Short mmCIF file of C-alpha atoms in Angstrom, two decimals:
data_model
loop_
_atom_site.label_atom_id
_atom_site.label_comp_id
_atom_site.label_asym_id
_atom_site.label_seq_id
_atom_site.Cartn_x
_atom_site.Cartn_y
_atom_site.Cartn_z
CA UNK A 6 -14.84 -43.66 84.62
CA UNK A 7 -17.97 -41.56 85.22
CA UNK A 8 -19.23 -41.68 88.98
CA UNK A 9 -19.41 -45.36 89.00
CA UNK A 10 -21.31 -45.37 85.44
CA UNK A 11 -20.05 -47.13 82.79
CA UNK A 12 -17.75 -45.10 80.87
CA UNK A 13 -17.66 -42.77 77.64
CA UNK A 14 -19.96 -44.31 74.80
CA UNK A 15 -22.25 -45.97 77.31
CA UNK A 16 -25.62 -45.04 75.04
CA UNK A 17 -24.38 -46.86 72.15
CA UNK A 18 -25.14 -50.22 73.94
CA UNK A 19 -28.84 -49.01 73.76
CA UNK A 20 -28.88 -47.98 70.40
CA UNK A 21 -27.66 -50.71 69.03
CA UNK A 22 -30.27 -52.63 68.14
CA UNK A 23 -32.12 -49.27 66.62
CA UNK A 24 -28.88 -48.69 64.63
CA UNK A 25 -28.91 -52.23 62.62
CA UNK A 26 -32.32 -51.79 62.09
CA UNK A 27 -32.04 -48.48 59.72
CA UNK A 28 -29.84 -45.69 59.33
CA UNK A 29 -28.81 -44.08 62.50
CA UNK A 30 -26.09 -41.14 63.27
CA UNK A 31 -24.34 -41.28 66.61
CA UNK A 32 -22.69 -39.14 68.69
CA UNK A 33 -20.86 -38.71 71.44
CA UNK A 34 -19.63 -34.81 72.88
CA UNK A 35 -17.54 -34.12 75.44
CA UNK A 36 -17.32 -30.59 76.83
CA UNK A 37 -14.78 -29.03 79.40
CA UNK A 38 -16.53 -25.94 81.45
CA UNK A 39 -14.66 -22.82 83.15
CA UNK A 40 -14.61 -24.84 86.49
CA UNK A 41 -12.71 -27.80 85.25
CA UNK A 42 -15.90 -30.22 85.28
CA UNK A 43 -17.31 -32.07 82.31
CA UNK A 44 -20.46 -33.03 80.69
CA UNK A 45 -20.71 -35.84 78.49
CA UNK A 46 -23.51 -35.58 75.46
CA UNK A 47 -24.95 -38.62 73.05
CA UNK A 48 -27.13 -37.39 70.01
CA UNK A 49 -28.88 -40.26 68.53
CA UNK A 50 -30.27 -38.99 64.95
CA UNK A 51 -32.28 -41.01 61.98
CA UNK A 52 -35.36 -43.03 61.05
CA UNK A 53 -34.44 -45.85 62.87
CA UNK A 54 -35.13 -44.24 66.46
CA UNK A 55 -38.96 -44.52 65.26
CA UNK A 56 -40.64 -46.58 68.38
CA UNK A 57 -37.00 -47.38 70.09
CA UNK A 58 -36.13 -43.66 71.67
CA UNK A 59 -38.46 -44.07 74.33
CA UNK A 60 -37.13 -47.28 75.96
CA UNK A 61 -33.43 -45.96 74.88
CA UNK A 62 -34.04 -42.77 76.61
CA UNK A 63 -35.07 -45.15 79.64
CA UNK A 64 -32.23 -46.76 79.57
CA UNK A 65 -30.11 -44.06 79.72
CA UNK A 66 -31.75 -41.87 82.26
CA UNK A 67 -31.38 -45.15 84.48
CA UNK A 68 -27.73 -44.45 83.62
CA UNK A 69 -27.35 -40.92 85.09
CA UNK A 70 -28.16 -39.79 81.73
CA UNK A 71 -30.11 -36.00 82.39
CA UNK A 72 -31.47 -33.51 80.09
CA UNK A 73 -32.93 -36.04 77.96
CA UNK A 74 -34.87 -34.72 74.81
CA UNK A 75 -36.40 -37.10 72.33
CA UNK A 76 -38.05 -36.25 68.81
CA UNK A 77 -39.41 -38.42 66.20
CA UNK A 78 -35.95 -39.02 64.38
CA UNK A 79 -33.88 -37.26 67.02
CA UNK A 80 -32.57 -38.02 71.08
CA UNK A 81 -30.05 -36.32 72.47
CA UNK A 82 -29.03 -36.87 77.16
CA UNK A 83 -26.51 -35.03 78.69
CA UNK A 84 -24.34 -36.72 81.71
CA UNK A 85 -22.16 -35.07 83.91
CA UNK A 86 -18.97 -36.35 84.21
CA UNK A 87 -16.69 -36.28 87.16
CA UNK A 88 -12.81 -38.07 87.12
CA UNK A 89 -11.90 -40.07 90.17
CA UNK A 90 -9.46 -37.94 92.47
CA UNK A 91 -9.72 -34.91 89.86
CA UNK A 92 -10.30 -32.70 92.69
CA UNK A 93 -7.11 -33.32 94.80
CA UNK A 94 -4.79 -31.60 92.69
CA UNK A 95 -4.22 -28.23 93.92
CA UNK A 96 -3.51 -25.69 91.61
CA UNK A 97 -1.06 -24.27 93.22
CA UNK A 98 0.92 -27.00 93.38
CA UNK A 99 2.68 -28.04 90.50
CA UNK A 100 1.78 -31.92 89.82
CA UNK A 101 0.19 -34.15 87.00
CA UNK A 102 -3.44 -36.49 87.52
CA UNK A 103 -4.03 -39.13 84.83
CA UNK A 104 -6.99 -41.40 84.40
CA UNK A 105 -7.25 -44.18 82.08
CA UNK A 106 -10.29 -44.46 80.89
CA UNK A 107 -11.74 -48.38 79.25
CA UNK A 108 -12.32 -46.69 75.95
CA UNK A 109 -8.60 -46.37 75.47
CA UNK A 110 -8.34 -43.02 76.18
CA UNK A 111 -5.99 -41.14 78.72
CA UNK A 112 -7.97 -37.93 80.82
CA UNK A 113 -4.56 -35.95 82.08
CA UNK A 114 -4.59 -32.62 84.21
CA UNK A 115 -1.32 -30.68 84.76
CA UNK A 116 -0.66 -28.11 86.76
CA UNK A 117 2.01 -25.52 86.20
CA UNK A 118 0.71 -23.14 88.83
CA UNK A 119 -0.07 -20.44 86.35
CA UNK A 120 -1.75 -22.36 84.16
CA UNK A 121 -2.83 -26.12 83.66
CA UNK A 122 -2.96 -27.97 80.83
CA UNK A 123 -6.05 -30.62 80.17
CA UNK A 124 -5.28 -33.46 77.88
CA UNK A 125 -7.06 -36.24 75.89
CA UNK A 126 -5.29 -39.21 73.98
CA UNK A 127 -5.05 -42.29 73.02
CA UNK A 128 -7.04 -44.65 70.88
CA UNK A 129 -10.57 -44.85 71.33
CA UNK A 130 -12.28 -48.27 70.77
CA UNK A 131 -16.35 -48.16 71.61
CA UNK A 132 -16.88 -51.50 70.63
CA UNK A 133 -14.56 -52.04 74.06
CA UNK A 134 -16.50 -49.99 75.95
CA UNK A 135 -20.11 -50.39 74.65
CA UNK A 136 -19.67 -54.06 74.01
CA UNK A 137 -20.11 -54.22 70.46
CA UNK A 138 -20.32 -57.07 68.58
CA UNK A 139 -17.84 -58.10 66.46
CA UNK A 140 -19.97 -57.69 63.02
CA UNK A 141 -20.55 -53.97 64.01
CA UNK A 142 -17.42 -52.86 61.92
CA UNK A 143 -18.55 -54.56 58.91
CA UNK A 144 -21.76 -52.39 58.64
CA UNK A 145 -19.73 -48.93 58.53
CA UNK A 146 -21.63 -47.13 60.77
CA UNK A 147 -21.11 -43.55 61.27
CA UNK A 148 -19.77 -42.11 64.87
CA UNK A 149 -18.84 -38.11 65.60
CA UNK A 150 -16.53 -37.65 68.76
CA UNK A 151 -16.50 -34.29 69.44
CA UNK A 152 -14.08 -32.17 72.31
CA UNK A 153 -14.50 -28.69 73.17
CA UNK A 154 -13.42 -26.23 75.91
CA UNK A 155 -13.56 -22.83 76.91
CA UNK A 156 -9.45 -22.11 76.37
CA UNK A 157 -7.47 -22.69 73.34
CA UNK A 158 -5.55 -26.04 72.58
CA UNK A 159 -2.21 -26.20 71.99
CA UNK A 160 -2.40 -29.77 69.83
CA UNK A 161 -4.86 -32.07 68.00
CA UNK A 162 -5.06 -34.63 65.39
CA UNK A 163 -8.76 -34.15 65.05
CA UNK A 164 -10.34 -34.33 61.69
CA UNK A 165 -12.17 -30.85 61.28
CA UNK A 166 -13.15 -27.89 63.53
CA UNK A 167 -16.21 -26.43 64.44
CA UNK A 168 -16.07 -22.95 65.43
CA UNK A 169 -12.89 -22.41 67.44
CA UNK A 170 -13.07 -24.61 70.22
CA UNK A 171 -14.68 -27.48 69.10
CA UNK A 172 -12.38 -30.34 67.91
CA UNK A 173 -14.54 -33.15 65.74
CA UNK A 174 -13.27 -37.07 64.98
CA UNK A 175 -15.00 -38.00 62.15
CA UNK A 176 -15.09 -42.07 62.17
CA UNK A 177 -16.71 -45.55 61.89
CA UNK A 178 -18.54 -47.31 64.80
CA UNK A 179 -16.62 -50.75 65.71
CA UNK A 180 -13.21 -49.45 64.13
CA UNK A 181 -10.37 -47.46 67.04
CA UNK A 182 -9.29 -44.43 66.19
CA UNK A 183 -6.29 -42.03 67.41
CA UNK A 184 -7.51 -38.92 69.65
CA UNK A 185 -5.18 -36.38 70.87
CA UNK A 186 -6.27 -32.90 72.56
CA UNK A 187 -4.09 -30.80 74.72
CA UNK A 188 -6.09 -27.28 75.54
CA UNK A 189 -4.24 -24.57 78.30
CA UNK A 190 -5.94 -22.80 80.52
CA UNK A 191 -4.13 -19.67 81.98
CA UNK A 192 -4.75 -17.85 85.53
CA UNK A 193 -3.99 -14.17 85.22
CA UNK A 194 -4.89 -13.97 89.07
CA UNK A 195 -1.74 -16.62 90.11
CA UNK A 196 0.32 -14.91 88.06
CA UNK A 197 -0.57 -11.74 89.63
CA UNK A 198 -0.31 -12.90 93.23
CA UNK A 199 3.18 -14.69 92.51
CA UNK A 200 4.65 -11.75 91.19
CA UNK A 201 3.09 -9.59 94.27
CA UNK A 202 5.02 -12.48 96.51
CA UNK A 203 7.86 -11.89 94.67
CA UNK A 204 7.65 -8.29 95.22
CA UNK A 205 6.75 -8.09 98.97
CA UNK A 206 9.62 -11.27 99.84
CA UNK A 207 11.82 -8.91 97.56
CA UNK A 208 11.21 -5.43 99.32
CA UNK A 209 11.58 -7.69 102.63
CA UNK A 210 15.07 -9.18 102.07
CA UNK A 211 16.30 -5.46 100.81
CA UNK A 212 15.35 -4.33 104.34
CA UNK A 213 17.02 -6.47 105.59
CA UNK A 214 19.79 -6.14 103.68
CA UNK A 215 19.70 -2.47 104.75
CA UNK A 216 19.23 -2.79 108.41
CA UNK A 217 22.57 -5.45 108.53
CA UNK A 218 24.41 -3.03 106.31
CA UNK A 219 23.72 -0.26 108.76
CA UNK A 220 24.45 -2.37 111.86
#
């Protein structure tokens, strides 16, 4: 999904073994930005990182991973994230892009000229995508998937909120879960140069109009 990487969830692969050895929190954030792009964070938290984070953080600055911080009991990497073809949908034209991502989960991007809508769903499976092993879902590990973006959503089935963008799936690793997120984002300035189009092709054809009236 992400410029040639492997897809969403790629760090849990690396933590992994750190994970079964003690108790480890993971999480995965995706954010939307003003500009339409996306950034992809992983927080790795707990007393199993102890003398793993540095070869994990390796691992997943090899991966396109950047921004990586690492504590004793805490690592968090942040990876931009870029959808095939995203870019050739003109706003201005009214059309739909869809990507499927591995994990299960559908990326959509509709435009409606005066606004766009981006959308998230589908069922997300990281043992699919990180290549879990089976035996993962028996040890109830925890996993946070968070969303957030800069305009309000219309829909989600998200457990909890935090703040008022910021759409959180509590759940366990190894077991799919249902995600759905639809957030709108509005352009006053379309709206304003349609209805100045409207005006000017308006005033035009009244002319017109006029001048045959006259003739």
């Amino acid at each position: 999904m992400w410029t040639g990487r492997k897809p969403l969830l790629l760090a849990l692969t690396f933590a992994l073994a750190a994970a079964l050895s003690g108790c480890l929190e993971t999480e995965a954030k995706l954010t939307w930005h003003e500009d339409g792009s996306m950034d992809l964070t992983v927080r790795l938290e707990g007393d199993a990182l102890a003398g793993q984070a540095g070869e994990i953080a390796s691992q997943l600055r090899a991966s396109g991973f950047r921004d990586i911080r690492v504590g004793a009991e805490r690592l968090t990497a942040v990876q931009p994230l870029k959808l095939a073809g995203w870019d050739r949908l003109s706003g201005w034209l009214p059309g739909r892009l869809a990507y499927q991502d591995p994990s299960g989960l559908v990326f959509s991007r509709t435009s409606w000229v005066v606004f766009e809508d981006y959308a998230l769903s589908g069922t997300l499976d990281a043992a699919r995508v990180a290549e879990l092993p089976s035996f993962v879902k028996a040890l109830g590990l925890p996993f946070v998937f968070k969303v957030e973006a800069p305009w309000p959503a219309l829909t989600s089935n998200a457990t909890r909120m935090e703040g008022e963008r910021t759409y959180v799936w509590e759940a366990t690793l190894g077991r799919p879960f249902p995600v759905h997120v639809v957030y709108r984002r509005w352009y006053p300035e379309r709206i304003v140069a349609l209805v100045l189009l409207v005006a000017v092709m308006g005033t035009v054809l009244w002319r017109r109009s006029r001048r045959r009236r006259r003739g």
